[in-house]
């Protein structure tokens, strides 16, 4: 059996176009083909998790059964008795597989047997459902629709992270041919833009330039202009590669009549670090904001653990970005990356409050905006240098040479 990772091989897109044609024709005629969509999803999941990746496929099946049973059990139990400890237990159980997958390499030096491509995004979806059941936002549990939501194949590997209620509305809606034509137009644009990002620009920065500047930075050692070049080249590669994947996922979702939310919105045009996080990997940013930051802040205020609102916000930022750092991996540079962004946002808040209080002292014009964009861009690129782990490699290289 062949194995094709999502959006990595040109043949993947050939198979996609052939498989999605019946769905597209049906949508243009105002009809739904849920049964066929399910078959297509299964086929492409088989392509991604079959063949040499069969062990990941087994892990995915076990994981999905566990999460669907957990969400369903919590929904039905909550109808009888709403207790906080049951809710907390459900959330903890939902994230345990992801924690095991993240911790195992750091502890044992090899990947976890229960790991598979996209486990993070599926976990975020499952936890989201538990929390929205707790809030009363999800009023009924449909196992089949939950499976469709969790296993929606265009977004399974790299997001974006959709919301259950939004997905459900699109999935159940009888398509309007005129509306679908607009989605089709956007889908084609996003897919072609994704090709530009992923297969041209990311190739130039990641395959052609990055190995060279990496080699030169290591040969010079320490702080050099080659290290600065590496920082910028890596940042561009990271953006175009990830944004290209996201555009593919959104475009394919649109072809299937599902308006998956966008993941990037010109992040390098942000004028401060807070705005950057409203533009970069937006579905992840908003997920962490809604399900971690806001709930933590509300908990602190409700329990009156702290009185100062600024201090509460800062504790929220530190907690949020530390969790984000640990989520990326149990290495010092991921944790420092998280702390770096928490500190950057805290300082940004200080600056914005000061600027608001003394607004007469600070002009607002095109030059100041460009300066703010330039500063933010460099603050972000330096964080990506930390994130890349290259500083760790550079330090190790220098120690070996000496």
CSV table of C-alpha atoms in Angstrom, one decimal:
chain,number,residue,atom,x,y,z
A,1,UNK,CA,0.0,0.0,0.0
A,2,UNK,CA,1.3,3.5,-0.9
A,3,UNK,CA,1.7,6.2,1.7
A,4,UNK,CA,1.1,9.9,0.9
A,5,UNK,CA,1.5,12.6,3.5
A,6,UNK,CA,-1.0,15.4,3.1
A,7,UNK,CA,0.1,18.1,0.6
A,8,UNK,CA,3.6,16.8,0.3
A,9,UNK,CA,3.5,15.0,-3.0
A,10,UNK,CA,2.1,16.4,-6.3
A,11,UNK,CA,0.3,13.1,-6.8
A,12,UNK,CA,-1.7,13.9,-3.7
A,13,UNK,CA,-3.3,16.8,-5.4
A,14,UNK,CA,-4.1,14.7,-8.5
A,15,UNK,CA,-5.9,12.1,-6.3
A,16,UNK,CA,-7.7,15.0,-4.5
A,17,UNK,CA,-9.0,16.6,-7.7
A,18,UNK,CA,-10.3,13.2,-9.0
A,19,UNK,CA,-11.9,12.3,-5.7
A,20,UNK,CA,-13.5,15.6,-5.0
A,21,UNK,CA,-15.1,16.1,-8.5
A,22,UNK,CA,-18.4,14.3,-7.6
A,23,UNK,CA,-18.7,16.4,-4.4
A,24,UNK,CA,-18.1,19.6,-6.4
A,25,UNK,CA,-20.6,18.7,-9.1
A,26,UNK,CA,-23.2,17.8,-6.4
A,27,UNK,CA,-22.6,21.1,-4.5
A,28,UNK,CA,-23.1,23.1,-7.8
A,29,UNK,CA,-26.4,21.3,-8.1
A,30,UNK,CA,-27.4,22.2,-4.5
A,31,UNK,CA,-27.0,18.7,-3.2
A,32,UNK,CA,-25.0,17.0,-0.4
A,33,UNK,CA,-23.0,13.8,-0.7
A,34,UNK,CA,-22.2,13.0,2.9
A,35,UNK,CA,-21.9,9.3,2.3
A,36,UNK,CA,-19.4,9.9,-0.5
A,37,UNK,CA,-17.5,12.5,1.5
A,38,UNK,CA,-17.1,9.9,4.2
A,39,UNK,CA,-15.7,7.4,1.7
A,40,UNK,CA,-13.2,10.1,0.4
A,41,UNK,CA,-12.2,11.0,4.0
A,42,UNK,CA,-11.5,7.3,4.7
A,43,UNK,CA,-9.5,6.9,1.5
A,44,UNK,CA,-7.3,9.8,2.2
A,45,UNK,CA,-6.8,8.9,5.8
A,46,UNK,CA,-5.7,5.5,4.5
A,47,UNK,CA,-3.2,7.1,2.2
A,48,UNK,CA,-1.8,9.2,5.0
A,49,UNK,CA,-1.8,6.5,7.7
A,50,UNK,CA,-1.5,3.3,5.6
A,51,UNK,CA,1.6,1.6,4.1
A,52,UNK,CA,4.7,2.2,6.1
A,53,UNK,CA,2.7,4.4,8.5
A,54,UNK,CA,0.3,1.6,9.4
A,55,UNK,CA,1.3,1.8,13.1
A,56,UNK,CA,0.2,5.5,13.2
A,57,UNK,CA,-3.1,4.3,11.6
A,58,UNK,CA,-3.6,1.9,14.4
A,59,UNK,CA,-2.8,4.6,17.0
A,60,UNK,CA,-5.2,7.0,15.3
A,61,UNK,CA,-8.1,4.4,15.5
A,62,UNK,CA,-7.4,3.7,19.1
A,63,UNK,CA,-7.2,7.4,19.9
A,64,UNK,CA,-10.4,8.3,18.1
A,65,UNK,CA,-12.4,5.6,19.8
A,66,UNK,CA,-11.0,6.8,23.2
A,67,UNK,CA,-11.8,10.5,22.6
A,68,UNK,CA,-15.3,9.9,21.1
A,69,UNK,CA,-16.3,7.6,24.0
A,70,UNK,CA,-14.9,10.1,26.5
A,71,UNK,CA,-16.8,13.1,25.0
A,72,UNK,CA,-20.0,11.1,24.8
A,73,UNK,CA,-19.6,9.8,28.4
A,74,UNK,CA,-19.0,13.3,29.7
A,75,UNK,CA,-22.0,14.6,27.7
A,76,UNK,CA,-24.4,12.0,29.1
A,77,UNK,CA,-23.1,12.1,32.6
A,78,UNK,CA,-23.3,15.9,32.7
A,79,UNK,CA,-27.0,15.7,31.9
A,80,UNK,CA,-27.5,14.0,35.3
A,81,UNK,CA,-24.9,15.7,37.5
A,82,UNK,CA,-22.7,18.7,36.8
A,83,UNK,CA,-19.7,18.4,39.0
A,84,UNK,CA,-16.4,20.3,38.6
A,85,UNK,CA,-14.2,17.2,39.3
A,86,UNK,CA,-15.9,15.3,36.6
A,87,UNK,CA,-15.2,18.1,34.1
A,88,UNK,CA,-11.6,18.4,35.2
A,89,UNK,CA,-11.2,14.6,34.9
A,90,UNK,CA,-12.6,14.6,31.4
A,91,UNK,CA,-10.2,17.4,30.3
A,92,UNK,CA,-7.2,15.6,31.9
A,93,UNK,CA,-8.1,12.3,30.3
A,94,UNK,CA,-8.6,14.0,26.9
A,95,UNK,CA,-5.1,15.4,26.9
A,96,UNK,CA,-3.3,12.4,28.5
A,97,UNK,CA,-2.5,10.8,25.1
A,98,UNK,CA,-0.9,14.1,23.8
A,99,UNK,CA,1.1,14.5,27.0
A,100,UNK,CA,2.4,10.9,26.6
A,101,UNK,CA,3.4,11.6,23.0
A,102,UNK,CA,5.2,14.8,24.0
A,103,UNK,CA,7.0,13.5,27.1
A,104,UNK,CA,8.1,10.1,25.7
A,105,UNK,CA,10.9,11.4,23.4
A,106,UNK,CA,12.4,13.6,26.2
A,107,UNK,CA,12.3,10.7,28.7
A,108,UNK,CA,13.0,7.6,26.6
A,109,UNK,CA,14.7,9.1,23.5
A,110,UNK,CA,12.3,7.7,21.0
A,111,UNK,CA,8.8,8.6,19.7
A,112,UNK,CA,5.7,7.2,21.5
A,113,UNK,CA,4.0,4.2,20.1
A,114,UNK,CA,0.6,6.0,20.4
A,115,UNK,CA,1.8,9.0,18.4
A,116,UNK,CA,0.5,9.9,15.0
A,117,UNK,CA,0.5,12.9,12.6
A,118,UNK,CA,-2.0,15.5,13.8
A,119,UNK,CA,-2.6,14.3,17.4
A,120,UNK,CA,-2.3,17.8,18.8
A,121,UNK,CA,-5.0,19.2,16.6
A,122,UNK,CA,-7.4,16.4,17.3
A,123,UNK,CA,-6.7,16.8,21.0
A,124,UNK,CA,-7.5,20.5,20.8
A,125,UNK,CA,-10.8,19.7,19.1
A,126,UNK,CA,-11.7,17.0,21.7
A,127,UNK,CA,-10.9,19.3,24.7
A,128,UNK,CA,-12.9,22.1,23.0
A,129,UNK,CA,-15.9,19.9,22.8
A,130,UNK,CA,-15.7,18.9,26.5
A,131,UNK,CA,-15.4,22.5,27.5
A,132,UNK,CA,-18.3,23.6,25.3
A,133,UNK,CA,-20.5,20.8,26.7
A,134,UNK,CA,-19.6,22.1,30.1
A,135,UNK,CA,-20.7,25.6,29.1
A,136,UNK,CA,-23.9,24.3,27.6
A,137,UNK,CA,-22.9,25.5,24.1
A,138,UNK,CA,-23.1,22.0,22.7
A,139,UNK,CA,-26.6,20.8,23.5
A,140,UNK,CA,-26.6,17.3,21.9
A,141,UNK,CA,-24.0,14.7,21.2
A,142,UNK,CA,-23.9,13.1,17.8
A,143,UNK,CA,-21.2,10.4,17.6
A,144,UNK,CA,-21.2,10.3,13.8
A,145,UNK,CA,-20.9,14.1,13.5
A,146,UNK,CA,-18.2,14.1,16.2
A,147,UNK,CA,-16.2,11.6,14.1
A,148,UNK,CA,-16.7,13.7,11.0
A,149,UNK,CA,-15.4,16.8,12.9
A,150,UNK,CA,-12.4,15.1,14.4
A,151,UNK,CA,-11.4,13.2,11.3
A,152,UNK,CA,-12.0,15.9,8.7
A,153,UNK,CA,-9.0,15.0,6.5
A,154,UNK,CA,-8.1,18.4,4.9
A,155,UNK,CA,-7.1,19.8,8.4
A,156,UNK,CA,-6.0,16.7,10.3
A,157,UNK,CA,-2.3,17.1,9.9
A,158,UNK,CA,-1.6,20.8,10.4
A,159,UNK,CA,-4.9,22.5,11.2
A,160,UNK,CA,-6.5,25.0,11.1
A,161,UNK,CA,-8.4,24.2,14.3
A,162,UNK,CA,-12.1,24.5,13.6
A,163,UNK,CA,-14.9,24.9,16.1
A,164,UNK,CA,-17.5,22.1,16.4
A,165,UNK,CA,-20.6,24.3,16.2
A,166,UNK,CA,-19.2,26.2,13.2
A,167,UNK,CA,-18.3,22.9,11.4
A,168,UNK,CA,-21.7,21.4,12.3
A,169,UNK,CA,-23.5,24.3,10.7
A,170,UNK,CA,-21.5,24.0,7.5
A,171,UNK,CA,-21.8,20.2,7.4
A,172,UNK,CA,-25.5,20.1,7.8
A,173,UNK,CA,-26.3,23.1,5.5
A,174,UNK,CA,-27.9,22.4,2.1
A,175,UNK,CA,-25.5,24.2,-0.2
A,176,UNK,CA,-26.6,27.2,-2.2
A,177,UNK,CA,-25.0,26.9,-5.7
A,178,UNK,CA,-24.3,30.6,-5.9
A,179,UNK,CA,-22.6,30.6,-2.5
A,180,UNK,CA,-20.7,27.5,-3.5
A,181,UNK,CA,-19.4,29.2,-6.6
A,182,UNK,CA,-17.9,31.9,-4.4
A,183,UNK,CA,-16.3,29.2,-2.2
A,184,UNK,CA,-15.0,27.5,-5.3
A,185,UNK,CA,-13.4,30.7,-6.5
A,186,UNK,CA,-11.7,31.3,-3.2
A,187,UNK,CA,-10.6,27.6,-3.0
A,188,UNK,CA,-8.8,27.8,-6.3
A,189,UNK,CA,-7.1,31.0,-5.3
A,190,UNK,CA,-6.0,29.6,-1.9
A,191,UNK,CA,-4.7,26.4,-3.4
A,192,UNK,CA,-2.6,28.2,-6.1
A,193,UNK,CA,-1.3,30.6,-3.4
A,194,UNK,CA,-0.5,27.6,-1.3
A,195,UNK,CA,1.6,26.2,-4.2
A,196,UNK,CA,3.5,29.5,-4.4
A,197,UNK,CA,4.1,29.5,-0.7
A,198,UNK,CA,4.9,25.8,-0.1
A,199,UNK,CA,6.5,24.6,-3.4
A,200,UNK,CA,8.3,27.8,-4.5
A,201,UNK,CA,9.0,30.2,-1.7
A,202,UNK,CA,9.5,27.6,1.1
A,203,UNK,CA,11.7,25.6,-1.3
A,204,UNK,CA,13.9,28.7,-2.0
A,205,UNK,CA,14.2,29.6,1.7
A,206,UNK,CA,14.2,26.1,3.2
A,207,UNK,CA,15.9,23.9,0.7
A,208,UNK,CA,18.2,26.3,-1.3
A,209,UNK,CA,19.2,29.0,1.2
A,210,UNK,CA,18.8,27.5,4.7
A,211,UNK,CA,21.4,24.8,4.5
A,212,UNK,CA,24.0,27.3,3.2
A,213,UNK,CA,23.5,30.0,5.8
A,214,UNK,CA,23.3,27.3,8.5
A,215,UNK,CA,26.7,26.0,7.4
A,216,UNK,CA,28.2,29.5,7.2
A,217,UNK,CA,26.8,30.5,10.7
A,218,UNK,CA,28.3,27.3,12.2
A,219,UNK,CA,31.7,27.8,10.5
A,220,UNK,CA,31.9,31.4,11.9
A,221,UNK,CA,30.6,30.4,15.3
A,222,UNK,CA,29.2,32.8,17.9
A,223,UNK,CA,27.3,36.0,16.9
A,224,UNK,CA,27.8,36.8,13.2
A,225,UNK,CA,26.0,38.3,10.3
A,226,UNK,CA,25.5,34.7,9.1
A,227,UNK,CA,23.5,34.0,12.3
A,228,UNK,CA,21.4,37.0,11.5
A,229,UNK,CA,20.9,35.7,8.0
A,230,UNK,CA,19.9,32.3,9.4
A,231,UNK,CA,17.3,34.0,11.6
A,232,UNK,CA,15.6,35.7,8.7
A,233,UNK,CA,15.8,32.8,6.3
A,234,UNK,CA,14.5,30.3,8.9
A,235,UNK,CA,11.6,32.7,9.7
A,236,UNK,CA,10.6,33.0,6.1
A,237,UNK,CA,10.8,29.2,5.5
A,238,UNK,CA,8.7,28.6,8.6
A,239,UNK,CA,6.1,31.0,7.5
A,240,UNK,CA,5.8,30.1,3.9
A,241,UNK,CA,5.9,26.3,4.6
A,242,UNK,CA,3.2,26.5,7.4
A,243,UNK,CA,1.1,29.1,5.6
A,244,UNK,CA,1.2,27.0,2.4
A,245,UNK,CA,-0.1,23.9,4.3
A,246,UNK,CA,-2.8,26.0,5.9
A,247,UNK,CA,-3.9,27.5,2.5
A,248,UNK,CA,-4.2,24.0,1.1
A,249,UNK,CA,-6.3,22.8,4.0
A,250,UNK,CA,-8.6,25.8,3.8
A,251,UNK,CA,-8.9,25.5,0.0
A,252,UNK,CA,-9.7,21.8,0.0
A,253,UNK,CA,-12.2,22.4,2.9
A,254,UNK,CA,-13.9,25.1,0.7
A,255,UNK,CA,-14.2,22.6,-2.2
A,256,UNK,CA,-16.1,20.3,0.3
A,257,UNK,CA,-18.4,23.1,1.4
A,258,UNK,CA,-16.8,23.6,4.8
A,259,UNK,CA,-15.6,27.2,5.5
A,260,UNK,CA,-12.6,26.3,7.7
A,261,UNK,CA,-11.2,29.5,9.2
A,262,UNK,CA,-8.0,31.0,7.9
A,263,UNK,CA,-4.8,30.5,9.9
A,264,UNK,CA,-2.7,33.5,8.8
A,265,UNK,CA,-3.5,37.1,8.0
A,266,UNK,CA,-0.3,38.9,7.0
A,267,UNK,CA,1.4,38.4,10.3
A,268,UNK,CA,4.5,40.3,9.4
A,269,UNK,CA,2.5,43.5,9.0
A,270,UNK,CA,1.6,43.5,12.7
A,271,UNK,CA,2.5,46.7,14.5
A,272,UNK,CA,3.0,45.0,17.9
A,273,UNK,CA,3.4,41.5,19.3
A,274,UNK,CA,-0.2,41.3,20.5
A,275,UNK,CA,-1.5,42.0,17.0
A,276,UNK,CA,1.0,39.5,15.6
A,277,UNK,CA,-0.7,36.7,17.6
A,278,UNK,CA,-4.0,37.8,16.2
A,279,UNK,CA,-2.6,37.2,12.7
A,280,UNK,CA,-0.2,34.2,13.2
A,281,UNK,CA,-1.6,30.7,13.4
A,282,UNK,CA,-4.8,32.4,14.4
A,283,UNK,CA,-6.9,29.3,15.1
A,284,UNK,CA,-4.3,28.1,17.6
A,285,UNK,CA,-3.9,31.6,19.1
A,286,UNK,CA,-7.7,31.9,19.5
A,287,UNK,CA,-8.0,28.4,20.9
A,288,UNK,CA,-5.4,29.1,23.6
A,289,UNK,CA,-7.0,32.5,24.3
A,290,UNK,CA,-10.5,31.1,24.7
A,291,UNK,CA,-9.9,27.8,26.4
A,292,UNK,CA,-6.8,28.6,28.6
A,293,UNK,CA,-6.2,32.3,29.0
A,294,UNK,CA,-9.8,33.5,29.4
A,295,UNK,CA,-10.8,30.6,31.7
A,296,UNK,CA,-7.7,31.0,33.9
A,297,UNK,CA,-8.3,34.8,34.2
A,298,UNK,CA,-12.0,34.2,35.0
A,299,UNK,CA,-11.0,31.5,37.6
A,300,UNK,CA,-8.6,33.9,39.3
A,301,UNK,CA,-11.1,36.7,39.4
A,302,UNK,CA,-14.0,34.5,40.6
A,303,UNK,CA,-11.9,33.0,43.4
A,304,UNK,CA,-10.4,36.4,44.2
A,305,UNK,CA,-6.9,35.0,44.2
A,306,UNK,CA,-5.6,38.3,42.9
A,307,UNK,CA,-7.1,41.8,42.8
A,308,UNK,CA,-4.9,43.7,40.4
A,309,UNK,CA,-6.2,43.2,36.8
A,310,UNK,CA,-2.8,43.9,35.2
A,311,UNK,CA,-1.2,41.2,37.4
A,312,UNK,CA,-3.9,38.7,36.6
A,313,UNK,CA,-3.4,39.4,32.8
A,314,UNK,CA,0.3,38.9,33.2
A,315,UNK,CA,-0.1,35.6,35.1
A,316,UNK,CA,-2.4,34.5,32.3
A,317,UNK,CA,0.2,35.4,29.6
A,318,UNK,CA,3.0,33.5,31.4
A,319,UNK,CA,0.8,30.5,31.9
A,320,UNK,CA,-0.5,30.6,28.3
A,321,UNK,CA,2.9,30.8,26.6
A,322,UNK,CA,4.6,28.4,29.0
A,323,UNK,CA,2.0,25.8,28.1
A,324,UNK,CA,2.5,26.7,24.4
A,325,UNK,CA,6.2,26.2,24.8
A,326,UNK,CA,5.8,22.8,26.5
A,327,UNK,CA,3.3,21.8,23.9
A,328,UNK,CA,6.0,22.3,21.2
A,329,UNK,CA,8.4,20.0,23.1
A,330,UNK,CA,10.3,19.4,26.3
A,331,UNK,CA,13.5,21.3,25.3
A,332,UNK,CA,14.9,24.4,26.8
A,333,UNK,CA,14.5,26.5,23.6
A,334,UNK,CA,10.8,25.8,23.2
A,335,UNK,CA,10.2,26.8,26.9
A,336,UNK,CA,12.4,29.9,26.4
A,337,UNK,CA,10.5,30.7,23.3
A,338,UNK,CA,7.2,30.6,25.3
A,339,UNK,CA,8.6,32.8,28.1
A,340,UNK,CA,10.1,35.2,25.5
A,341,UNK,CA,6.6,35.8,24.0
A,342,UNK,CA,5.0,36.1,27.4
A,343,UNK,CA,7.5,38.8,28.3
A,344,UNK,CA,7.2,40.5,25.0
A,345,UNK,CA,3.4,40.7,25.4
A,346,UNK,CA,3.7,42.0,29.0
A,347,UNK,CA,6.1,44.7,27.9
A,348,UNK,CA,3.8,45.5,24.9
A,349,UNK,CA,1.0,46.0,27.4
A,350,UNK,CA,3.1,48.3,29.5
A,351,UNK,CA,4.1,50.3,26.4
A,352,UNK,CA,0.5,50.5,25.2
A,353,UNK,CA,-0.8,51.8,28.6
A,354,UNK,CA,2.0,54.3,28.7
A,355,UNK,CA,1.4,55.5,25.2
A,356,UNK,CA,-2.3,55.8,25.8
A,357,UNK,CA,-1.6,57.9,28.9
A,358,UNK,CA,0.9,60.1,27.1
A,359,UNK,CA,-0.6,60.1,23.6
A,360,UNK,CA,0.3,63.7,23.0
A,361,UNK,CA,4.0,62.8,23.1
A,362,UNK,CA,3.8,60.2,20.4
A,363,UNK,CA,3.0,61.0,16.8
A,364,UNK,CA,1.0,58.6,14.8
A,365,UNK,CA,1.9,58.6,11.1
A,366,UNK,CA,3.1,56.3,8.3
A,367,UNK,CA,6.7,56.5,9.5
A,368,UNK,CA,5.9,55.4,13.1
A,369,UNK,CA,3.7,52.6,11.8
A,370,UNK,CA,6.5,51.3,9.6
A,371,UNK,CA,8.9,51.6,12.5
A,372,UNK,CA,6.5,49.6,14.7
A,373,UNK,CA,6.2,46.9,12.0
A,374,UNK,CA,10.0,46.7,11.6
A,375,UNK,CA,10.5,46.3,15.4
A,376,UNK,CA,7.8,43.7,15.7
A,377,UNK,CA,9.1,41.8,12.7
A,378,UNK,CA,12.6,41.6,14.3
A,379,UNK,CA,11.2,40.7,17.7
A,380,UNK,CA,9.3,37.8,16.1
A,381,UNK,CA,12.2,36.6,13.9
A,382,UNK,CA,14.5,36.5,17.0
A,383,UNK,CA,11.9,34.3,18.7
A,384,UNK,CA,11.9,32.0,15.7
A,385,UNK,CA,15.7,31.8,16.0
A,386,UNK,CA,15.2,30.6,19.6
A,387,UNK,CA,12.4,28.2,18.4
A,388,UNK,CA,14.6,26.7,15.7
A,389,UNK,CA,17.0,25.2,18.2
A,390,UNK,CA,19.9,26.5,16.1
A,391,UNK,CA,21.4,28.3,19.0
A,392,UNK,CA,21.6,25.0,20.9
A,393,UNK,CA,23.3,23.5,17.8
A,394,UNK,CA,25.6,26.4,17.6
A,395,UNK,CA,26.6,26.2,21.2
A,396,UNK,CA,27.3,22.5,20.9
A,397,UNK,CA,29.3,23.0,17.7
A,398,UNK,CA,31.5,25.6,19.5
A,399,UNK,CA,32.1,23.4,22.5
A,400,UNK,CA,33.1,20.5,20.3
A,401,UNK,CA,35.5,22.7,18.3
A,402,UNK,CA,37.1,24.0,21.4
